[in-house]
Amino acid sequence: MSGMQTAWPSGTECVAKYNFLGEAEQDLPFSKGDVLTIIEVTKDPNWYKAKNNGGREGIIPANYVQKREGVKSGSKLSLMPWFHGKITREQAERLLYPPETGLYLVRESTNYPGDYTLCVSCEGKVEHYRIIYHNGKLTIDEEEFFDNLMQLVEHYTKDADGLCTRLIKPKLMEGTVAAQDEFSRSGWALNLKELRFLQSIGKGEFGDVMLGDYRGNKVAVKCIKNDATAQAFLAEASVMTQLRHNNLVQLLGVIVEEKGGLFIVTEYMAKGSLVDYLRSRGRSVLTADCLLQFSLNVCEAMEYLEANNFVHRDLAARNVLVSDDNVAKVSDFGLTKEASSTQDTGKLPVKWTSPEALREKKFSTKSDVWSYGILLWEIYSFGRVPYPRIPLKDVVPRVEKGYKMDAPDGCPPAVYDVMKQCWTLDPVARPSFRILREKLQHIRAKELYR
Ligand code: AMP
């Protein structure tokens, strides 16, 4: 069987590369773009038994589908992998050697600070075109103007339009990969033509969230227009490709536009953010069991992240969403990092962040446990803002001295105990999410049989 790929284990997800009509009765027909899950390997390695999203099972041809993988976090995904920053003319010429007509890169101009230079290999020579930044627009010929470098590169990729050649092949900056290529390779790129935008359902800090329809399914689409922000969101999307749990908002795919836009498509959570849900329904509607169920949902997601060495860093009720059937799922993986990472994080939500994370940037699963305690308090107070009546500047000094919030009105003492354990000042002494999940399950069992 030389040249054969190793068999995919059951549970492997794949994406259809072509349409498959199916000939025999046991075949499972599918269309390009469908997601299928392998159930078992058949005797013939060219065929798998698989299941589609609707739960239908059947036989599929292995070479019609592509395995879906997590995007590796090692290499840096880039929307502009051909951008090399501040390098000299000579360095650019070395990078474009050996000559290959249409090979190009963009660098910052050394002679004209603030401008850029497009360097293109053309019939054995390298041409350097100055890109002028003028009144917020970029131009080479003062005839065509662009909002950003991606739009400019896209334009000259289609047509030479006065340059010595059209842009054919990007010279990639070392250590970067083109985001679009990586999402396609790993099976996460979606087709913009199949996405219909229906209505706006939320405003994030960095762009609109839209309700959409993708191949007949309701989806949520985070639309990131600004190119610098889009670059930051690539990290969030690539983290999401590595995670799968019923209590994490599921990524469905990503669309990277050539001109720099980014769409992150996730499952649609019809009941919106948990904090709004708690505030709008309140005490009269939400039962004790419902609150405990939300607490358990989030805890199970966090137990999964804990087991896989991911640290969320921004756990709060505003970042939990509620599905149509009342399941709470953790979202907003913008700050999520593999546990080994030591990167800086910028602005932190003070009331949710553990003392050691605020003080020494020590983020760990145990700092997520602290935030989880605050989230429990939010749930049992029906969406109140934590530390009521304490001025923000006084929160940290008081917490450092051992101050803990009181139990919310009507909160069962056993649940308040769990909160207080999450707020143990020494991170090592805080319980793990596995232990927390066991405690909450225990509380739930006792309540149900009371
Ligand atoms: P975000 O930028 O992720 O904080 O999202 C802003 C708002 O958009 C949230 O508070 C929700 O109301 C809404 N939203 C975000 N993602 C989804 C989703 N998957 N389903 C439904 N609504 C969402």
Coordinates of N, CA, C and O and ligand atoms in Angstrom, one line a residue, residues 201-211 219-222 233 236 249-250 266-276 318-322 331-332, ligand 1:
I201 N -26.8 41.4 14.5 CA -27.3 40.9 15.8 C -26.4 41.4 16.9 O -26.7 41.1 18.1
G202 N -25.4 42.1 16.6 CA -24.6 42.6 17.8 C -23.4 43.4 17.3 O -23.0 43.4 16.1
K203 N -22.9 44.2 18.2 CA -21.8 45.0 17.9 C -20.6 44.6 18.8 O -20.8 44.7 20.0
G204 N -19.6 44.1 18.2 CA -18.4 43.8 19.0 C -17.5 45.0 19.1 O -17.8 46.0 18.5
E205 N -16.5 44.9 19.8 CA -15.5 46.0 19.9 C -14.9 46.3 18.6 O -14.6 47.4 18.3
F206 N -14.8 45.3 17.7 CA -14.0 45.4 16.5 C -14.8 45.2 15.2 O -14.2 45.1 14.2
G207 N -16.1 45.1 15.3 CA -16.9 45.0 14.1 C -18.2 44.4 14.4 O -18.5 44.0 15.5
D208 N -19.1 44.3 13.3 CA -20.4 43.8 13.5 C -20.5 42.3 13.6 O -19.7 41.6 12.9
V209 N -21.5 41.9 14.3 CA -21.8 40.4 14.3 C -23.2 40.3 13.5 O -24.1 41.1 13.8
M210 N -23.2 39.5 12.5 CA -24.4 39.4 11.6 C -25.0 38.0 11.8 O -24.3 37.0 11.9
L211 N -26.3 38.0 11.7 CA -27.0 36.7 11.5 C -26.9 36.3 10.0 O -27.1 37.2 9.2
V219 N -26.2 31.0 10.9 CA -24.9 31.1 11.5 C -24.7 32.5 12.0 O -25.4 33.4 11.6
A220 N -23.7 32.7 12.8 CA -23.3 34.0 13.2 C -22.0 34.4 12.5 O -21.1 33.5 12.4
V221 N -21.9 35.6 12.0 CA -20.7 36.0 11.3 C -20.1 37.2 11.9 O -20.7 38.3 12.0
K222 N -18.9 37.1 12.4 CA -18.2 38.2 12.9 C -17.4 38.9 11.7 O -16.6 38.2 11.1
F233 N -7.5 39.0 14.8 CA -8.5 38.0 14.9 C -8.1 36.7 14.2 O -8.7 35.7 14.5
E236 N -7.4 34.4 17.0 CA -8.7 33.8 17.6 C -9.2 32.7 16.8 O -9.6 31.6 17.3
V249 N -18.6 27.8 21.9 CA -19.2 28.2 20.6 C -18.4 27.7 19.4 O -17.2 27.9 19.4
Q250 N -19.0 26.9 18.6 CA -18.2 26.2 17.6 C -17.9 27.0 16.3 O -18.8 27.7 15.8
T266 N -19.5 31.2 13.0 CA -19.6 30.3 14.1 C -21.1 29.9 14.2 O -22.0 30.4 13.5
E267 N -21.4 28.9 15.0 CA -22.8 28.5 15.2 C -23.5 29.7 15.8 O -23.0 30.5 16.5
Y268 N -24.8 29.8 15.5 CA -25.7 30.9 15.9 C -26.2 30.6 17.3 O -26.8 29.5 17.5
M269 N -26.1 31.5 18.2 CA -26.6 31.3 19.6 C -27.8 32.2 19.7 O -27.6 33.4 20.0
A270 N -29.0 31.7 19.5 CA -30.2 32.5 19.3 C -30.5 33.4 20.6 O -31.1 34.4 20.4
K271 N -30.1 32.9 21.8 CA -30.5 33.7 22.9 C -29.5 34.7 23.4 O -29.6 35.3 24.5
G272 N -28.4 34.9 22.6 CA -27.5 36.0 22.8 C -26.6 35.8 24.1 O -26.5 34.7 24.5
S273 N -26.1 36.9 24.6 CA -25.1 36.8 25.6 C -25.7 36.4 27.0 O -26.8 36.9 27.3
L274 N -25.0 35.6 27.8 CA -25.6 35.2 29.0 C -25.9 36.4 30.0 O -26.9 36.3 30.6
V275 N -25.1 37.4 29.9 CA -25.3 38.5 30.9 C -26.6 39.2 30.5 O -27.4 39.5 31.4
D276 N -26.9 39.4 29.2 CA -28.1 40.0 28.8 C -29.3 39.1 29.1 O -30.4 39.5 29.5
R318 N -20.4 38.1 29.9 CA -20.6 38.8 28.6 C -20.0 37.9 27.5 O -20.4 38.1 26.3
N319 N -19.1 37.0 27.8 CA -18.4 36.2 26.8 C -19.0 34.8 26.8 O -18.3 33.8 26.3
V320 N -20.1 34.6 27.4 CA -20.8 33.3 27.3 C -22.1 33.5 26.5 O -22.8 34.6 26.7
L321 N -22.5 32.7 25.6 CA -23.7 32.9 24.8 C -24.6 31.7 25.1 O -24.2 30.6 25.5
V322 N -25.9 32.0 24.8 CA -27.0 31.0 25.1 C -27.6 30.5 23.9 O -28.1 31.3 23.0
S331 N -17.5 31.7 24.6 CA -17.0 32.3 23.3 C -15.9 33.3 23.5 O -15.4 33.3 24.6
D332 N -15.6 34.1 22.5 CA -14.6 35.1 22.6 C -13.2 34.6 23.0 O -12.8 34.8 24.1
Ligands
AMP1 P1 -18.5 39.8 20.5 O1 -17.9 40.7 19.6 O2 -18.2 38.3 20.3 O3 -18.4 40.2 21.9 O4 -20.1 39.8 20.2 C1 -20.9 40.9 20.3 C2 -22.3 40.5 20.5 O5 -22.8 39.9 19.3 C3 -22.6 39.5 21.6 O6 -22.8 40.1 22.9 C4 -23.8 38.8 21.1 O7 -25.0 39.6 21.5 C5 -23.7 38.8 19.6 N1 -23.1 37.5 19.2 C6 -21.8 37.2 19.1 N2 -21.6 36.0 18.6 C7 -22.8 35.5 18.5 C8 -23.3 34.1 18.1 N3 -22.4 33.2 17.8 N4 -24.6 34.0 18.1 C9 -25.5 35.0 18.4 N5 -25.1 36.2 18.8 C10 -23.8 36.4 18.8

